[in-house]
PDB file of C-alpha atoms in Angstrom:
ATOM      1  CA  UNK A   1      -3.807  12.473  12.298  1.00 76.00           C
ATOM      2  CA  UNK A   2      -5.512   9.482  13.786  1.00 87.00           C
ATOM      3  CA  UNK A   3      -7.504   8.939  10.587  1.00 82.00           C
ATOM      4  CA  UNK A   4      -4.348   8.865   8.495  1.00 84.00           C
ATOM      5  CA  UNK A   5      -2.706   6.383  10.896  1.00 89.00           C
ATOM      6  CA  UNK A   6      -5.773   4.066  10.716  1.00 91.00           C
ATOM      7  CA  UNK A   7      -6.036   4.391   6.958  1.00 90.00           C
ATOM      8  CA  UNK A   8      -2.398   3.397   6.730  1.00 90.00           C
ATOM      9  CA  UNK A   9      -2.901   0.443   9.051  1.00 92.00           C
ATOM     10  CA  UNK A  10      -5.925  -0.833   7.011  1.00 94.00           C
ATOM     11  CA  UNK A  11      -4.072  -0.273   3.735  1.00 92.00           C
ATOM     12  CA  UNK A  12      -1.105  -2.312   4.819  1.00 93.00           C
ATOM     13  CA  UNK A  13      -3.310  -5.082   6.203  1.00 95.00           C
ATOM     14  CA  UNK A  14      -5.235  -5.237   2.958  1.00 95.00           C
ATOM     15  CA  UNK A  15      -2.178  -5.155   0.810  1.00 95.00           C
ATOM     16  CA  UNK A  16      -0.636  -7.951   2.886  1.00 95.00           C
ATOM     17  CA  UNK A  17      -3.630 -10.013   2.411  1.00 96.00           C
ATOM     18  CA  UNK A  18      -3.846  -9.287  -1.339  1.00 97.00           C
ATOM     19  CA  UNK A  19      -0.120 -10.008  -1.651  1.00 96.00           C
ATOM     20  CA  UNK A  20      -0.590 -13.433  -0.024  1.00 97.00           C
ATOM     21  CA  UNK A  21      -3.463 -13.923  -2.382  1.00 97.00           C
ATOM     22  CA  UNK A  22      -0.938 -13.643  -5.231  1.00 97.00           C
ATOM     23  CA  UNK A  23       1.250 -16.261  -3.588  1.00 96.00           C
ATOM     24  CA  UNK A  24       3.739 -13.595  -2.421  1.00 96.00           C
ATOM     25  CA  UNK A  25       5.246 -12.578   0.812  1.00 94.00           C
ATOM     26  CA  UNK A  26       2.834 -10.315   2.842  1.00 94.00           C
ATOM     27  CA  UNK A  27       5.221  -7.500   2.756  1.00 92.00           C
ATOM     28  CA  UNK A  28       5.653  -7.517  -1.058  1.00 93.00           C
ATOM     29  CA  UNK A  29       3.069  -4.759  -1.752  1.00 92.00           C
ATOM     30  CA  UNK A  30       3.540  -2.617   1.361  1.00 87.00           C
ATOM     31  CA  UNK A  31       5.460   0.110  -0.570  1.00 80.00           C
ATOM     32  CA  UNK A  32       2.198   0.926  -2.373  1.00 81.00           C
ATOM     33  CA  UNK A  33       0.838   2.791   0.714  1.00 79.00           C
ATOM     34  CA  UNK A  34       3.858   5.132   1.239  1.00 85.00           C
ATOM     35  CA  UNK A  35       2.084   8.066  -0.359  1.00 87.00           C
ATOM     36  CA  UNK A  36      -1.499   8.973   0.504  1.00 89.00           C
ATOM     37  CA  UNK A  37      -3.862  11.628  -0.765  1.00 90.00           C
ATOM     38  CA  UNK A  38      -7.173  12.520   1.017  1.00 91.00           C
ATOM     39  CA  UNK A  39     -10.044  14.021  -0.928  1.00 93.00           C
ATOM     40  CA  UNK A  40     -13.374  15.199   0.411  1.00 93.00           C
ATOM     41  CA  UNK A  41     -16.418  14.957  -1.964  1.00 91.00           C
ATOM     42  CA  UNK A  42     -19.524  17.150  -1.501  1.00 91.00           C
ATOM     43  CA  UNK A  43     -22.610  16.458  -3.706  1.00 90.00           C
ATOM     44  CA  UNK A  44     -25.336  18.984  -3.078  1.00 90.00           C
ATOM     45  CA  UNK A  45     -28.993  18.321  -3.888  1.00 88.00           C
ATOM     46  CA  UNK A  46     -29.590  18.122  -7.615  1.00 89.00           C
ATOM     47  CA  UNK A  47     -33.189  18.982  -8.613  1.00 89.00           C
ATOM     48  CA  UNK A  48     -33.003  17.065 -11.968  1.00 88.00           C
ATOM     49  CA  UNK A  49     -30.509  14.089 -11.222  1.00 85.00           C
ATOM     50  CA  UNK A  50     -31.757  12.293 -14.331  1.00 84.00           C
ATOM     51  CA  UNK A  51     -30.224  15.011 -16.578  1.00 82.00           C
ATOM     52  CA  UNK A  52     -26.629  14.752 -15.222  1.00 82.00           C
ATOM     53  CA  UNK A  53     -24.008  12.592 -13.507  1.00 78.00           C
ATOM     54  CA  UNK A  54     -22.309  13.329 -10.199  1.00 81.00           C
ATOM     55  CA  UNK A  55     -18.996  11.805 -11.250  1.00 82.00           C
ATOM     56  CA  UNK A  56     -18.458   9.998 -14.537  1.00 84.00           C
ATOM     57  CA  UNK A  57     -17.508   6.310 -14.740  1.00 86.00           C
ATOM     58  CA  UNK A  58     -13.794   5.774 -13.977  1.00 88.00           C
ATOM     59  CA  UNK A  59     -11.273   3.617 -12.198  1.00 91.00           C
ATOM     60  CA  UNK A  60      -8.949   5.064  -9.534  1.00 92.00           C
ATOM     61  CA  UNK A  61      -5.321   5.318 -10.613  1.00 92.00           C
ATOM     62  CA  UNK A  62      -3.563   4.232  -7.457  1.00 92.00           C
ATOM     63  CA  UNK A  63      -3.106   0.924  -5.645  1.00 94.00           C
ATOM     64  CA  UNK A  64      -6.127   1.113  -3.358  1.00 96.00           C
ATOM     65  CA  UNK A  65      -8.727   3.693  -2.394  1.00 95.00           C
ATOM     66  CA  UNK A  66     -10.437   3.761   1.047  1.00 95.00           C
ATOM     67  CA  UNK A  67     -13.808   5.486   0.893  1.00 94.00           C
ATOM     68  CA  UNK A  68     -15.952   6.549   3.896  1.00 93.00           C
ATOM     69  CA  UNK A  69     -19.371   7.390   2.572  1.00 92.00           C
ATOM     70  CA  UNK A  70     -22.332   8.889   4.472  1.00 93.00           C
ATOM     71  CA  UNK A  71     -25.801   7.485   4.610  1.00 93.00           C
ATOM     72  CA  UNK A  72     -27.072   9.131   1.355  1.00 92.00           C
ATOM     73  CA  UNK A  73     -25.602   6.742  -1.137  1.00 88.00           C
ATOM     74  CA  UNK A  74     -25.065   7.428  -4.847  1.00 90.00           C
ATOM     75  CA  UNK A  75     -21.837   5.313  -5.397  1.00 93.00           C
ATOM     76  CA  UNK A  76     -22.184   2.578  -8.039  1.00 94.00           C
ATOM     77  CA  UNK A  77     -19.810  -0.106  -9.268  1.00 95.00           C
ATOM     78  CA  UNK A  78     -19.929  -1.661 -12.735  1.00 94.00           C
ATOM     79  CA  UNK A  79     -20.370  -5.457 -12.857  1.00 94.00           C
ATOM     80  CA  UNK A  80     -20.930  -7.794 -15.855  1.00 94.00           C
ATOM     81  CA  UNK A  81     -24.642  -7.424 -15.146  1.00 96.00           C
ATOM     82  CA  UNK A  82     -24.499  -3.589 -15.207  1.00 96.00           C
ATOM     83  CA  UNK A  83     -24.311  -0.853 -12.526  1.00 96.00           C
ATOM     84  CA  UNK A  84     -24.938  -1.929  -8.850  1.00 96.00           C
ATOM     85  CA  UNK A  85     -25.523   0.511  -5.956  1.00 94.00           C
ATOM     86  CA  UNK A  86     -22.984   0.345  -3.181  1.00 95.00           C
ATOM     87  CA  UNK A  87     -25.398   0.892  -0.331  1.00 94.00           C
ATOM     88  CA  UNK A  88     -24.009   2.781   2.598  1.00 94.00           C
ATOM     89  CA  UNK A  89     -23.473   0.706   5.762  1.00 95.00           C
ATOM     90  CA  UNK A  90     -22.933   2.810   8.895  1.00 92.00           C
ATOM     91  CA  UNK A  91     -19.185   2.590   9.985  1.00 90.00           C
ATOM     92  CA  UNK A  92     -18.122   0.536   7.002  1.00 94.00           C
ATOM     93  CA  UNK A  93     -15.387   1.466   4.467  1.00 94.00           C
ATOM     94  CA  UNK A  94     -15.532   0.859   0.779  1.00 95.00           C
ATOM     95  CA  UNK A  95     -12.239  -0.434  -0.694  1.00 96.00           C
ATOM     96  CA  UNK A  96     -11.494  -0.018  -4.500  1.00 96.00           C
ATOM     97  CA  UNK A  97      -8.667  -1.730  -6.220  1.00 96.00           C
ATOM     98  CA  UNK A  98      -6.984   0.832  -8.505  1.00 95.00           C
ATOM     99  CA  UNK A  99      -5.329   0.686 -11.886  1.00 95.00           C
ATOM    100  CA  UNK A 100      -1.838   0.467 -10.432  1.00 96.00           C
ATOM    101  CA  UNK A 101      -2.627  -2.760  -8.529  1.00 97.00           C
ATOM    102  CA  UNK A 102      -4.250  -4.153 -11.641  1.00 97.00           C
ATOM    103  CA  UNK A 103      -1.082  -3.537 -13.571  1.00 97.00           C
ATOM    104  CA  UNK A 104       1.354  -4.791 -10.766  1.00 96.00           C
ATOM    105  CA  UNK A 105      -0.780  -7.952 -10.397  1.00 97.00           C
ATOM    106  CA  UNK A 106      -0.673  -8.538 -14.194  1.00 98.00           C
ATOM    107  CA  UNK A 107      -4.515  -8.510 -14.063  1.00 97.00           C
ATOM    108  CA  UNK A 108      -4.878 -11.001 -11.206  1.00 97.00           C
ATOM    109  CA  UNK A 109      -6.732  -8.227  -9.566  1.00 97.00           C
ATOM    110  CA  UNK A 110      -8.882  -5.855 -11.657  1.00 96.00           C
ATOM    111  CA  UNK A 111      -9.504  -2.123 -10.930  1.00 95.00           C
ATOM    112  CA  UNK A 112     -13.045  -1.239  -9.908  1.00 91.00           C
ATOM    113  CA  UNK A 113     -14.925   0.780 -12.581  1.00 93.00           C
ATOM    114  CA  UNK A 114     -17.257   3.039 -10.608  1.00 93.00           C
ATOM    115  CA  UNK A 115     -19.337   6.264 -10.767  1.00 92.00           C
ATOM    116  CA  UNK A 116     -21.373   8.606  -8.484  1.00 91.00           C
ATOM    117  CA  UNK A 117     -24.917   9.512  -9.386  1.00 90.00           C
ATOM    118  CA  UNK A 118     -26.142  13.028  -8.996  1.00 88.00           C
ATOM    119  CA  UNK A 119     -27.711  13.540  -5.641  1.00 86.00           C
ATOM    120  CA  UNK A 120     -31.499  13.423  -5.581  1.00 86.00           C
ATOM    121  CA  UNK A 121     -31.698  13.653  -1.811  1.00 87.00           C
ATOM    122  CA  UNK A 122     -32.728  16.955  -0.213  1.00 90.00           C
ATOM    123  CA  UNK A 123     -29.648  16.483   2.034  1.00 92.00           C
ATOM    124  CA  UNK A 124     -26.098  16.934   0.759  1.00 91.00           C
ATOM    125  CA  UNK A 125     -24.021  13.825   0.214  1.00 91.00           C
ATOM    126  CA  UNK A 126     -20.471  13.756   1.619  1.00 92.00           C
ATOM    127  CA  UNK A 127     -17.749  11.228   1.369  1.00 93.00           C
ATOM    128  CA  UNK A 128     -13.999  11.081   2.039  1.00 93.00           C
ATOM    129  CA  UNK A 129     -11.569   9.055  -0.142  1.00 94.00           C
ATOM    130  CA  UNK A 130      -7.957   8.212   0.673  1.00 94.00           C
ATOM    131  CA  UNK A 131      -5.885   7.199  -2.318  1.00 94.00           C
ATOM    132  CA  UNK A 132      -2.998   4.907  -1.495  1.00 94.00           C
ATOM    133  CA  UNK A 133       0.020   5.171  -3.816  1.00 91.00           C
ATOM    134  CA  UNK A 134       3.722   4.409  -3.752  1.00 91.00           C
ATOM    135  CA  UNK A 135       5.774   7.350  -2.360  1.00 87.00           C
ATOM    136  CA  UNK A 136       8.733   7.110  -4.877  1.00 87.00           C
ATOM    137  CA  UNK A 137       7.476   8.681  -8.177  1.00 87.00           C
ATOM    138  CA  UNK A 138      10.770   7.864 -10.025  1.00 92.00           C
ATOM    139  CA  UNK A 139      10.781   4.054  -9.344  1.00 91.00           C
ATOM    140  CA  UNK A 140       9.778   1.774 -12.140  1.00 94.00           C
ATOM    141  CA  UNK A 141       6.487  -0.096 -11.900  1.00 95.00           C
ATOM    142  CA  UNK A 142       4.921  -2.735 -13.997  1.00 97.00           C
ATOM    143  CA  UNK A 143       3.779  -6.334 -13.588  1.00 98.00           C
ATOM    144  CA  UNK A 144       5.714  -8.099 -10.762  1.00 97.00           C
ATOM    145  CA  UNK A 145       8.274 -10.463 -12.232  1.00 96.00           C
ATOM    146  CA  UNK A 146       7.026 -13.235  -9.808  1.00 96.00           C
ATOM    147  CA  UNK A 147       3.672 -12.976 -11.614  1.00 97.00           C
ATOM    148  CA  UNK A 148       4.894 -13.243 -15.181  1.00 97.00           C
ATOM    149  CA  UNK A 149       6.075 -16.261 -17.048  1.00 96.00           C
ATOM    150  CA  UNK A 150       6.347 -17.702 -20.574  1.00 96.00           C
ATOM    151  CA  UNK A 151       2.685 -18.954 -20.106  1.00 96.00           C
ATOM    152  CA  UNK A 152       1.499 -15.657 -18.629  1.00 97.00           C
ATOM    153  CA  UNK A 153       3.558 -12.825 -20.095  1.00 98.00           C
ATOM    154  CA  UNK A 154       3.575  -9.257 -18.747  1.00 98.00           C
ATOM    155  CA  UNK A 155       0.478  -7.439 -20.030  1.00 98.00           C
ATOM    156  CA  UNK A 156       1.865  -3.987 -19.337  1.00 98.00           C
ATOM    157  CA  UNK A 157       5.092  -2.076 -19.896  1.00 97.00           C
ATOM    158  CA  UNK A 158       7.074  -0.640 -17.168  1.00 97.00           C
ATOM    159  CA  UNK A 159       6.715   3.108 -16.164  1.00 96.00           C
ATOM    160  CA  UNK A 160       7.580   5.526 -13.439  1.00 95.00           C
ATOM    161  CA  UNK A 161       4.808   6.672 -11.122  1.00 92.00           C
ATOM    162  CA  UNK A 162       5.499  10.152 -12.294  1.00 93.00           C
ATOM    163  CA  UNK A 163       4.751   9.049 -15.913  1.00 94.00           C
ATOM    164  CA  UNK A 164       1.586   7.140 -14.805  1.00 92.00           C
ATOM    165  CA  UNK A 165       0.108   9.967 -12.781  1.00 89.00           C
ATOM    166  CA  UNK A 166       0.973  12.590 -15.419  1.00 89.00           C
ATOM    167  CA  UNK A 167      -0.936  10.481 -17.976  1.00 89.00           C
ATOM    168  CA  UNK A 168      -3.845  10.149 -15.453  1.00 86.00           C
ATOM    169  CA  UNK A 169      -4.193  13.877 -15.034  1.00 83.00           C
ATOM    170  CA  UNK A 170      -4.033  14.614 -18.854  1.00 80.00           C
ATOM    171  CA  UNK A 171      -6.936  12.358 -19.572  1.00 69.00           C
ATOM    172  CA  UNK A 172     -10.600  12.437 -18.821  1.00 60.00           C
ATOM    173  CA  UNK A 173     -12.328  10.093 -16.310  1.00 52.00           C
ATOM    174  CA  UNK A 174     -13.299   7.592 -18.908  1.00 57.00           C
ATOM    175  CA  UNK A 175     -13.114   4.007 -17.596  1.00 54.00           C
ATOM    176  CA  UNK A 176     -10.004   2.013 -18.526  1.00 62.00           C
ATOM    177  CA  UNK A 177      -8.018   4.254 -20.769  1.00 77.00           C
ATOM    178  CA  UNK A 178      -5.166   4.596 -18.262  1.00 86.00           C
ATOM    179  CA  UNK A 179      -4.558   0.775 -18.131  1.00 91.00           C
ATOM    180  CA  UNK A 180      -5.078   0.559 -21.860  1.00 89.00           C
ATOM    181  CA  UNK A 181      -2.372   3.265 -22.341  1.00 90.00           C
ATOM    182  CA  UNK A 182       0.335   1.104 -20.665  1.00 94.00           C
ATOM    183  CA  UNK A 183      -0.782  -2.079 -22.139  1.00 95.00           C
ATOM    184  CA  UNK A 184       1.705  -4.041 -24.316  1.00 95.00           C
TER     185      UNK A 184
END
């Protein structure tokens, strides 16, 4: 219960800062943390990690993802220079911007394309991720009107969270196909 309360606090704080970064009121994006899903990941030792992947390249669907990883490592993020290791730091959280925030911000923020390598360590790798999403699955989402103009038109169509998440669960983890599906 304490973990959920703290993740909610961190999520609201981060979304407040991200909202201000867009030139909006700090409270504008707070509805994006009303729904939360926690997932535990367990990656056992893999004797031939060069022959497989732990988790394919993908971007998370929601607004933000808060990740607590152990000391083993294996998380990588894609940059314009290729894949970069996200080295574990004791007590630190990893924050990923998700596809929904990319769409709502009209690409002022970009979702983080990432993957997890197979575990070559003799010790199991464990991480916990909390996905922050809106709670209302029937509300329409799309680029915020305040972030669109004749000079910068909306890049995505509006959709319900239900439609968005249904599409996510019907596709493979394959990079940016979710955002591309809703692109105008």
